PDB file of C-alpha atoms in Angstrom:
ATOM      1  CA  GLU F   1     -42.622   6.756   9.493  1.00  0.00           C
ATOM      2  CA  ILE F   2     -43.642   4.160   7.111  1.00  0.00           C
ATOM      3  CA  SER F   3     -46.252   1.333   7.965  1.00  0.00           C
ATOM      4  CA  LEU F   4     -45.062  -2.116   6.489  1.00  0.00           C
ATOM      5  CA  GLY F   5     -47.577  -4.405   8.443  1.00  0.00           C
ATOM      6  CA  LEU F   6     -44.925  -5.878  10.392  1.00  0.00           C
ATOM      7  CA  VAL F   7     -45.174  -7.324  13.682  1.00  0.00           C
ATOM      8  CA  GLY F   8     -42.147  -7.659  15.993  1.00  0.00           C
ATOM      9  CA  SER F   9     -39.656  -5.675  17.794  1.00  0.00           C
ATOM     10  CA  GLU F  10     -38.126  -2.768  15.918  1.00  0.00           C
ATOM     11  CA  MET F  11     -34.926  -4.727  15.630  1.00  0.00           C
ATOM     12  CA  CYS F  12     -36.474  -7.693  14.140  1.00  0.00           C
ATOM     13  CA  ILE F  13     -38.431  -5.472  11.623  1.00  0.00           C
ATOM     14  CA  ARG F  14     -35.106  -3.783  10.361  1.00  0.00           C
ATOM     15  CA  ASP F  15     -33.467  -7.319  10.144  1.00  0.00           C
ATOM     16  CA  ARG F  16     -36.294  -8.444   7.946  1.00  0.00           C
ATOM     17  CA  LEU F  17     -36.069  -5.574   5.628  1.00  0.00           C
ATOM     18  CA  ALA F  18     -32.428  -5.755   5.297  1.00  0.00           C
ATOM     19  CA  HIS F  19     -32.689  -9.572   4.631  1.00  0.00           C
ATOM     20  CA  VAL F  20     -35.121  -8.722   1.827  1.00  0.00           C
ATOM     21  CA  MET F  21     -32.964  -5.924   0.245  1.00  0.00           C
ATOM     22  CA  VAL F  22     -29.732  -7.661   0.437  1.00  0.00           C
ATOM     23  CA  ASN F  23     -31.178 -10.627  -1.300  1.00  0.00           C
ATOM     24  CA  LYS F  24     -32.423  -8.495  -3.934  1.00  0.00           C
ATOM     25  CA  TYR F  25     -29.706  -5.697  -4.604  1.00  0.00           C
ATOM     26  CA  ALA F  26     -26.759  -7.657  -3.377  1.00  0.00           C
ATOM     27  CA  ASP F  27     -27.634 -11.323  -4.462  1.00  0.00           C
ATOM     28  CA  HIS F  28     -29.774 -10.489  -7.290  1.00  0.00           C
ATOM     29  CA  CYS F  29     -32.655 -12.631  -6.068  1.00  0.00           C
ATOM     30  CA  PRO F  30     -35.830 -11.375  -7.369  1.00  0.00           C
ATOM     31  CA  LEU F  31     -38.780 -10.648  -5.136  1.00  0.00           C
ATOM     32  CA  TYR F  32     -41.058 -13.173  -6.792  1.00  0.00           C
ATOM     33  CA  ARG F  33     -38.333 -15.910  -5.878  1.00  0.00           C
ATOM     34  CA  GLN F  34     -38.111 -14.410  -2.140  1.00  0.00           C
ATOM     35  CA  SER F  35     -41.853 -14.803  -2.243  1.00  0.00           C
ATOM     36  CA  GLN F  36     -41.538 -18.591  -3.087  1.00  0.00           C
ATOM     37  CA  ILE F  37     -38.808 -19.145  -0.536  1.00  0.00           C
ATOM     38  CA  PHE F  38     -40.870 -17.241   2.249  1.00  0.00           C
ATOM     39  CA  SER F  39     -44.035 -19.578   0.945  1.00  0.00           C
ATOM     40  CA  ARG F  40     -42.033 -22.832   1.598  1.00  0.00           C
ATOM     41  CA  GLU F  41     -41.215 -21.600   5.341  1.00  0.00           C
ATOM     42  CA  GLY F  42     -44.988 -20.935   5.833  1.00  0.00           C
ATOM     43  CA  ILE F  43     -44.431 -17.267   5.451  1.00  0.00           C
ATOM     44  CA  ASP F  44     -47.196 -15.562   3.358  1.00  0.00           C
ATOM     45  CA  LEU F  45     -45.301 -12.593   1.770  1.00  0.00           C
ATOM     46  CA  SER F  46     -46.557 -11.665  -1.862  1.00  0.00           C
ATOM     47  CA  ARG F  47     -44.359  -9.975  -4.131  1.00  0.00           C
ATOM     48  CA  SER F  48     -46.262  -6.612  -4.213  1.00  0.00           C
ATOM     49  CA  THR F  49     -46.065  -6.637  -0.583  1.00  0.00           C
ATOM     50  CA  LEU F  50     -42.359  -6.832  -0.783  1.00  0.00           C
ATOM     51  CA  SER F  51     -42.355  -4.280  -3.531  1.00  0.00           C
ATOM     52  CA  GLY F  52     -44.038  -2.059  -1.093  1.00  0.00           C
ATOM     53  CA  TRP F  53     -41.309  -2.566   1.532  1.00  0.00           C
ATOM     54  CA  MET F  54     -38.543  -1.973  -0.950  1.00  0.00           C
ATOM     55  CA  GLY F  55     -40.150   1.442  -2.263  1.00  0.00           C
ATOM     56  CA  GLN F  56     -40.843   2.570   1.168  1.00  0.00           C
ATOM     57  CA  SER F  57     -37.539   1.506   2.474  1.00  0.00           C
ATOM     58  CA  ALA F  58     -35.757   3.600  -0.510  1.00  0.00           C
ATOM     59  CA  THR F  59     -37.601   6.659   0.720  1.00  0.00           C
ATOM     60  CA  LEU F  60     -35.987   6.187   4.159  1.00  0.00           C
ATOM     61  CA  LEU F  61     -32.998   5.615   2.508  1.00  0.00           C
ATOM     62  CA  GLU F  62     -32.639   8.692   0.433  1.00  0.00           C
ATOM     63  CA  VAL F  63     -31.315  10.677   3.264  1.00  0.00           C
ATOM     64  CA  LEU F  64     -28.379   8.201   3.518  1.00  0.00           C
ATOM     65  CA  ALA F  65     -27.908   8.223  -0.312  1.00  0.00           C
ATOM     66  CA  ASP F  66     -27.749  12.059  -0.342  1.00  0.00           C
ATOM     67  CA  ALA F  67     -25.187  12.158   2.409  1.00  0.00           C
ATOM     68  CA  ILE F  68     -23.096   9.612   0.359  1.00  0.00           C
ATOM     69  CA  GLY F  69     -23.183  11.683  -2.615  1.00  0.00           C
ATOM     70  CA  ARG F  70     -22.002  14.878  -1.065  1.00  0.00           C
ATOM     71  CA  TYR F  71     -19.219  12.950   0.800  1.00  0.00           C
ATOM     72  CA  VAL F  72     -17.960  11.305  -2.586  1.00  0.00           C
ATOM     73  CA  ARG F  73     -18.452  14.864  -4.314  1.00  0.00           C
ATOM     74  CA  ASN F  74     -16.194  16.307  -1.679  1.00  0.00           C
ATOM     75  CA  GLY F  75     -13.310  14.309  -2.715  1.00  0.00           C
ATOM     76  CA  GLN F  76     -10.359  15.843  -4.566  1.00  0.00           C
ATOM     77  CA  ALA F  77     -10.594  12.885  -7.201  1.00  0.00           C
ATOM     78  CA  ILE F  78     -13.251  10.646  -8.167  1.00  0.00           C
ATOM     79  CA  PHE F  79     -13.695   7.710 -10.532  1.00  0.00           C
ATOM     80  CA  ALA F  80     -16.827   7.849 -12.721  1.00  0.00           C
ATOM     81  CA  ASP F  81     -18.473   5.019 -15.231  1.00  0.00           C
ATOM     82  CA  ASP F  82     -22.001   4.043 -16.135  1.00  0.00           C
ATOM     83  CA  THR F  83     -23.592   0.398 -16.852  1.00  0.00           C
ATOM     84  CA  THR F  84     -26.587  -0.810 -18.370  1.00  0.00           C
ATOM     85  CA  ILE F  85     -29.764  -2.003 -16.798  1.00  0.00           C
ATOM     86  CA  LYS F  86     -32.918  -3.105 -17.844  1.00  0.00           C
ATOM     87  CA  MET F  87     -36.017  -1.332 -17.125  1.00  0.00           C
ATOM     88  CA  GLN F  88     -39.660  -2.533 -17.692  1.00  0.00           C
ATOM     89  CA  ALA F  89     -41.389  -0.477 -20.103  1.00  0.00           C
ATOM     90  CA  LYS F  90     -44.901  -0.907 -21.499  1.00  0.00           C
ATOM     91  CA  ARG F  91     -44.955  -4.080 -23.224  1.00  0.00           C
ATOM     92  CA  LYS F  92     -41.010  -4.548 -23.149  1.00  0.00           C
ATOM     93  CA  CYS F  93     -37.758  -3.917 -21.513  1.00  0.00           C
ATOM     94  CA  VAL F  94     -35.570  -0.985 -22.437  1.00  0.00           C
ATOM     95  CA  THR F  95     -31.914  -0.398 -21.682  1.00  0.00           C
ATOM     96  CA  ALA F  96     -31.603   2.378 -18.842  1.00  0.00           C
ATOM     97  CA  ARG F  97     -28.425   3.554 -16.927  1.00  0.00           C
ATOM     98  CA  ILE F  98     -26.765   3.272 -13.602  1.00  0.00           C
ATOM     99  CA  TRP F  99     -23.846   5.883 -13.157  1.00  0.00           C
ATOM    100  CA  THR F 100     -21.460   5.220 -10.414  1.00  0.00           C
ATOM    101  CA  TYR F 101     -19.178   7.767  -8.791  1.00  0.00           C
ATOM    102  CA  VAL F 102     -16.467   6.471  -6.422  1.00  0.00           C
ATOM    103  CA  ARG F 103     -14.228   8.061  -3.807  1.00  0.00           C
ATOM    104  CA  ASP F 104     -11.201   5.833  -3.076  1.00  0.00           C
ATOM    105  CA  GLU F 105      -8.077   7.631  -1.734  1.00  0.00           C
ATOM    106  CA  ARG F 106      -6.670   4.702  -0.321  1.00  0.00           C
ATOM    107  CA  PRO F 107      -4.076   3.942  -3.389  1.00  0.00           C
ATOM    108  CA  TRP F 108      -2.285   7.386  -1.936  1.00  0.00           C
ATOM    109  CA  ALA F 109      -2.360   6.467   1.700  1.00  0.00           C
ATOM    110  CA  SER F 110      -5.730   8.664   2.485  1.00  0.00           C
ATOM    111  CA  ASP F 111      -7.365   7.586   5.960  1.00  0.00           C
ATOM    112  CA  ALA F 112     -10.625   8.847   4.030  1.00  0.00           C
ATOM    113  CA  PRO F 113     -12.936   5.646   3.734  1.00  0.00           C
ATOM    114  CA  PRO F 114     -13.937   4.697  -0.011  1.00  0.00           C
ATOM    115  CA  ALA F 115     -17.403   5.339  -1.028  1.00  0.00           C
ATOM    116  CA  ALA F 116     -19.648   4.708  -4.052  1.00  0.00           C
ATOM    117  CA  TRP F 117     -22.674   6.749  -5.033  1.00  0.00           C
ATOM    118  CA  TYR F 118     -24.896   5.453  -7.622  1.00  0.00           C
ATOM    119  CA  GLN F 119     -27.661   7.541  -9.660  1.00  0.00           C
ATOM    120  CA  PHE F 120     -30.198   6.122 -12.227  1.00  0.00           C
ATOM    121  CA  SER F 121     -31.193   7.319 -15.560  1.00  0.00           C
ATOM    122  CA  SER F 122     -33.535   5.899 -18.177  1.00  0.00           C
ATOM    123  CA  ASP F 123     -30.987   6.840 -21.005  1.00  0.00           C
ATOM    124  CA  ARG F 124     -27.436   7.705 -21.669  1.00  0.00           C
ATOM    125  CA  GLU F 125     -27.851  11.392 -22.191  1.00  0.00           C
ATOM    126  CA  GLY F 126     -24.637  13.538 -21.229  1.00  0.00           C
ATOM    127  CA  LYS F 127     -26.976  15.715 -19.295  1.00  0.00           C
ATOM    128  CA  HIS F 128     -27.384  13.138 -16.424  1.00  0.00           C
ATOM    129  CA  PRO F 129     -23.388  13.342 -15.478  1.00  0.00           C
ATOM    130  CA  THR F 130     -23.394  17.008 -16.003  1.00  0.00           C
ATOM    131  CA  GLY F 131     -26.400  17.150 -13.559  1.00  0.00           C
ATOM    132  CA  HIS F 132     -24.887  14.790 -11.354  1.00  0.00           C
ATOM    133  CA  LEU F 133     -21.407  16.612 -10.964  1.00  0.00           C
ATOM    134  CA  SER F 134     -22.555  20.290 -11.590  1.00  0.00           C
ATOM    135  CA  ASN F 135     -20.914  21.254  -8.139  1.00  0.00           C
ATOM    136  CA  TYR F 136     -17.996  19.178  -8.223  1.00  0.00           C
ATOM    137  CA  LYS F 137     -14.559  20.513  -8.362  1.00  0.00           C
ATOM    138  CA  GLY F 138     -11.518  18.289  -8.848  1.00  0.00           C
ATOM    139  CA  TRP F 139     -10.060  15.445 -10.790  1.00  0.00           C
ATOM    140  CA  MET F 140     -12.360  12.652 -12.601  1.00  0.00           C
ATOM    141  CA  HIS F 141     -10.890   9.417 -13.800  1.00  0.00           C
ATOM    142  CA  ALA F 142     -13.182   8.178 -16.493  1.00  0.00           C
ATOM    143  CA  ASP F 143     -13.354   6.618 -19.938  1.00  0.00           C
ATOM    144  CA  GLY F 144     -13.912   8.532 -23.285  1.00  0.00           C
ATOM    145  CA  TYR F 145     -17.484   9.044 -23.301  1.00  0.00           C
ATOM    146  CA  SER F 146     -18.375  12.129 -24.879  1.00  0.00           C
ATOM    147  CA  GLY F 147     -21.002  13.025 -22.277  1.00  0.00           C
ATOM    148  CA  PHE F 148     -18.446  13.998 -20.013  1.00  0.00           C
ATOM    149  CA  ASN F 149     -17.275  16.635 -22.379  1.00  0.00           C
ATOM    150  CA  ARG F 150     -19.550  19.305 -20.951  1.00  0.00           C
ATOM    151  CA  LEU F 151     -18.023  18.921 -17.386  1.00  0.00           C
ATOM    152  CA  TYR F 152     -14.421  19.275 -18.785  1.00  0.00           C
ATOM    153  CA  GLU F 153     -15.271  22.139 -20.814  1.00  0.00           C
ATOM    154  CA  LYS F 154     -16.364  24.162 -17.738  1.00  0.00           C
ATOM    155  CA  GLY F 155     -12.807  23.632 -16.309  1.00  0.00           C
ATOM    156  CA  ALA F 156     -13.860  22.910 -12.572  1.00  0.00           C
ATOM    157  CA  VAL F 157     -13.782  19.373 -13.759  1.00  0.00           C
ATOM    158  CA  LYS F 158     -10.339  18.012 -14.801  1.00  0.00           C
ATOM    159  CA  GLU F 159      -9.851  14.748 -16.945  1.00  0.00           C
ATOM    160  CA  VAL F 160      -8.001  11.923 -16.024  1.00  0.00           C
ATOM    161  CA  ALA F 161      -8.106   9.540 -18.938  1.00  0.00           C
ATOM    162  CA  CYS F 162      -8.323   5.631 -18.522  1.00  0.00           C
ATOM    163  CA  MET F 163      -5.294   3.423 -19.951  1.00  0.00           C
ATOM    164  CA  ALA F 164      -7.157   0.423 -19.394  1.00  0.00           C
ATOM    165  CA  HIS F 165      -9.838   1.858 -22.071  1.00  0.00           C
ATOM    166  CA  VAL F 166      -7.269   2.491 -24.231  1.00  0.00           C
ATOM    167  CA  ARG F 167      -5.641  -0.680 -23.946  1.00  0.00           C
ATOM    168  CA  ARG F 168      -8.858  -2.667 -24.235  1.00  0.00           C
ATOM    169  CA  LYS F 169      -9.176  -1.382 -27.882  1.00  0.00           C
ATOM    170  CA  PHE F 170      -5.940  -2.799 -28.638  1.00  0.00           C
ATOM    171  CA  VAL F 171      -6.821  -5.916 -27.112  1.00  0.00           C
ATOM    172  CA  ASP F 172     -10.171  -6.147 -29.217  1.00  0.00           C
ATOM    173  CA  ILE F 173      -8.070  -5.484 -32.487  1.00  0.00           C
ATOM    174  CA  PHE F 174      -5.595  -8.342 -31.522  1.00  0.00           C
ATOM    175  CA  LYS F 175      -8.318 -10.430 -31.004  1.00  0.00           C
ATOM    176  CA  ALA F 176      -9.995  -9.917 -33.961  1.00  0.00           C
ATOM    177  CA  ASN F 177      -7.010  -9.596 -36.469  1.00  0.00           C
ATOM    178  CA  GLY F 178      -3.995 -10.580 -34.592  1.00  0.00           C
ATOM    179  CA  LEU F 179      -2.248  -7.626 -35.707  1.00  0.00           C
ATOM    180  CA  GLU F 180       1.345  -7.494 -34.337  1.00  0.00           C
ATOM    181  CA  VAL F 181       1.071  -3.881 -34.096  1.00  0.00           C
ATOM    182  CA  ALA F 182      -1.922  -4.181 -31.423  1.00  0.00           C
ATOM    183  CA  GLU F 183       0.060  -6.794 -29.524  1.00  0.00           C
ATOM    184  CA  GLU F 184       3.210  -4.362 -29.189  1.00  0.00           C
ATOM    185  CA  ALA F 185       0.855  -1.660 -27.948  1.00  0.00           C
ATOM    186  CA  ILE F 186      -0.764  -3.998 -25.386  1.00  0.00           C
ATOM    187  CA  LYS F 187       3.098  -5.081 -24.160  1.00  0.00           C
ATOM    188  CA  ARG F 188       3.967  -1.540 -24.010  1.00  0.00           C
ATOM    189  CA  ILE F 189       0.758  -0.314 -21.902  1.00  0.00           C
ATOM    190  CA  THR F 190       1.389  -3.426 -19.375  1.00  0.00           C
ATOM    191  CA  LEU F 191       4.597  -1.875 -18.171  1.00  0.00           C
ATOM    192  CA  LEU F 192       2.584   0.847 -17.022  1.00  0.00           C
ATOM    193  CA  TYR F 193       0.769  -1.727 -14.678  1.00  0.00           C
ATOM    194  CA  ALA F 194       3.815  -2.392 -13.029  1.00  0.00           C
ATOM    195  CA  VAL F 195       4.725   1.058 -12.313  1.00  0.00           C
ATOM    196  CA  GLU F 196       1.287   1.517 -10.729  1.00  0.00           C
ATOM    197  CA  LYS F 197       1.637  -1.666  -8.514  1.00  0.00           C
ATOM    198  CA  GLU F 198       4.695  -0.145  -6.959  1.00  0.00           C
ATOM    199  CA  ALA F 199       3.159   3.179  -6.427  1.00  0.00           C
ATOM    200  CA  ARG F 200      -0.198   1.993  -4.896  1.00  0.00           C
ATOM    201  CA  GLY F 201      -0.551   2.741  -1.245  1.00  0.00           C
ATOM    202  CA  LYS F 202       2.110   5.294  -0.991  1.00  0.00           C
ATOM    203  CA  SER F 203       2.014   8.967  -0.334  1.00  0.00           C
ATOM    204  CA  PRO F 204       0.976  11.509  -3.142  1.00  0.00           C
ATOM    205  CA  GLY F 205       4.608  12.849  -3.233  1.00  0.00           C
ATOM    206  CA  GLU F 206       6.280   9.191  -3.390  1.00  0.00           C
ATOM    207  CA  ARG F 207       3.721   8.161  -6.152  1.00  0.00           C
ATOM    208  CA  ALA F 208       4.578  11.199  -8.354  1.00  0.00           C
ATOM    209  CA  LEU F 209       8.514  10.499  -7.734  1.00  0.00           C
ATOM    210  CA  ILE F 210       7.784   6.862  -9.021  1.00  0.00           C
ATOM    211  CA  ARG F 211       5.631   7.792 -11.830  1.00  0.00           C
ATOM    212  CA  GLN F 212       7.918  10.628 -13.133  1.00  0.00           C
ATOM    213  CA  GLY F 213      10.743   8.407 -12.953  1.00  0.00           C
ATOM    214  CA  LYS F 214       9.449   5.022 -14.268  1.00  0.00           C
ATOM    215  CA  ALA F 215       6.156   6.032 -16.061  1.00  0.00           C
ATOM    216  CA  LYS F 216       7.053   8.842 -17.941  1.00  0.00           C
ATOM    217  CA  PRO F 217       9.488   7.455 -19.716  1.00  0.00           C
ATOM    218  CA  VAL F 218       7.186   4.493 -20.740  1.00  0.00           C
ATOM    219  CA  PHE F 219       4.499   7.251 -21.755  1.00  0.00           C
ATOM    220  CA  ASP F 220       7.185   9.329 -24.124  1.00  0.00           C
ATOM    221  CA  GLU F 221       8.422   6.326 -25.598  1.00  0.00           C
ATOM    222  CA  LEU F 222       4.677   4.562 -26.275  1.00  0.00           C
ATOM    223  CA  GLU F 223       3.721   8.244 -28.038  1.00  0.00           C
ATOM    224  CA  SER F 224       6.731   8.286 -30.049  1.00  0.00           C
ATOM    225  CA  TRP F 225       6.049   4.737 -31.082  1.00  0.00           C
ATOM    226  CA  LEU F 226       2.310   5.276 -31.894  1.00  0.00           C
ATOM    227  CA  GLN F 227       3.098   8.370 -33.927  1.00  0.00           C
ATOM    228  CA  ALA F 228       5.545   6.180 -35.947  1.00  0.00           C
ATOM    229  CA  GLN F 229       2.873   3.428 -36.720  1.00  0.00           C
ATOM    230  CA  LEU F 230       0.594   5.975 -37.737  1.00  0.00           C
ATOM    231  CA  CYS F 231       3.068   7.288 -40.227  1.00  0.00           C
ATOM    232  CA  LEU F 232       3.532   3.878 -41.488  1.00  0.00           C
ATOM    233  CA  LEU F 233      -0.361   3.398 -41.731  1.00  0.00           C
ATOM    234  CA  TYR F 234      -0.325   6.668 -43.932  1.00  0.00           C
ATOM    235  CA  THR F 235       2.311   5.567 -46.033  1.00  0.00           C
ATOM    236  CA  SER F 236       0.601   2.075 -46.577  1.00  0.00           C
ATOM    237  CA  ASP F 237      -2.930   3.607 -47.268  1.00  0.00           C
ATOM    238  CA  ALA F 238      -1.226   6.087 -49.986  1.00  0.00           C
ATOM    239  CA  ALA F 239       0.627   3.160 -51.574  1.00  0.00           C
ATOM    240  CA  ASP F 240      -2.801   1.205 -51.668  1.00  0.00           C
ATOM    241  CA  GLU F 241      -4.421   4.020 -53.426  1.00  0.00           C
ATOM    242  CA  GLU F 242      -1.844   4.398 -55.744  1.00  0.00           C
ATOM    243  CA  ASP F 243      -1.924   0.812 -56.734  1.00  0.00           C
ATOM    244  CA  SER F 244      -5.703   0.919 -57.261  1.00  0.00           C
ATOM    245  CA  VAL F 245      -5.375   3.989 -59.441  1.00  0.00           C
ATOM    246  CA  ASP F 246      -3.125   2.286 -61.668  1.00  0.00           C
TER     247      ASP F 246
END
């Protein structure tokens, strides 16, 4: 049990805690602002008091968070990503990480409820996802972050590469230089989005048939086209080198 110094019924206390937590973590209203809002209503709640509530509530919720983590890692396929978050350190803020692991089987008509499991680390070293998923076996949809490689090397986690991240590189190049080859790559990858839209919500068997019939030809043509562009780039670079020598 924790003592929060709250007076009222158990339900009333839960409501107050939920109100502060939702404001802070869902609506991004920091505790000092919430303290000011309470003060306008004649309620004296200092930031330190609210901070104490959050810390003790987090302790109580660890059991629930652990259960969510087990549920997510029991899925046959998960999505993984990380994002930056500012962490207060001595005399300055440093960049920390929030790791997100999602189980969402609705796209292939599963009745399993979706869930997200979050983990925190003070840096982006690969040891963190390796530790988080040390006992996971299945498919993982993620970007090309090299820190995931150790998981793939062990064999229990099978990589599902993310075409959205591949597309993003071409988008960046097109925005920066307006290259036609980047624009063409974007158009070809966009065809895959239409296939995925058609397959969304269908059973695994139906999705496999749609992808084999419509997505595979797009991928095959994309690979051949990219190889051809690569050859052109090599030829162009070689010609530039000869001109520079002459």
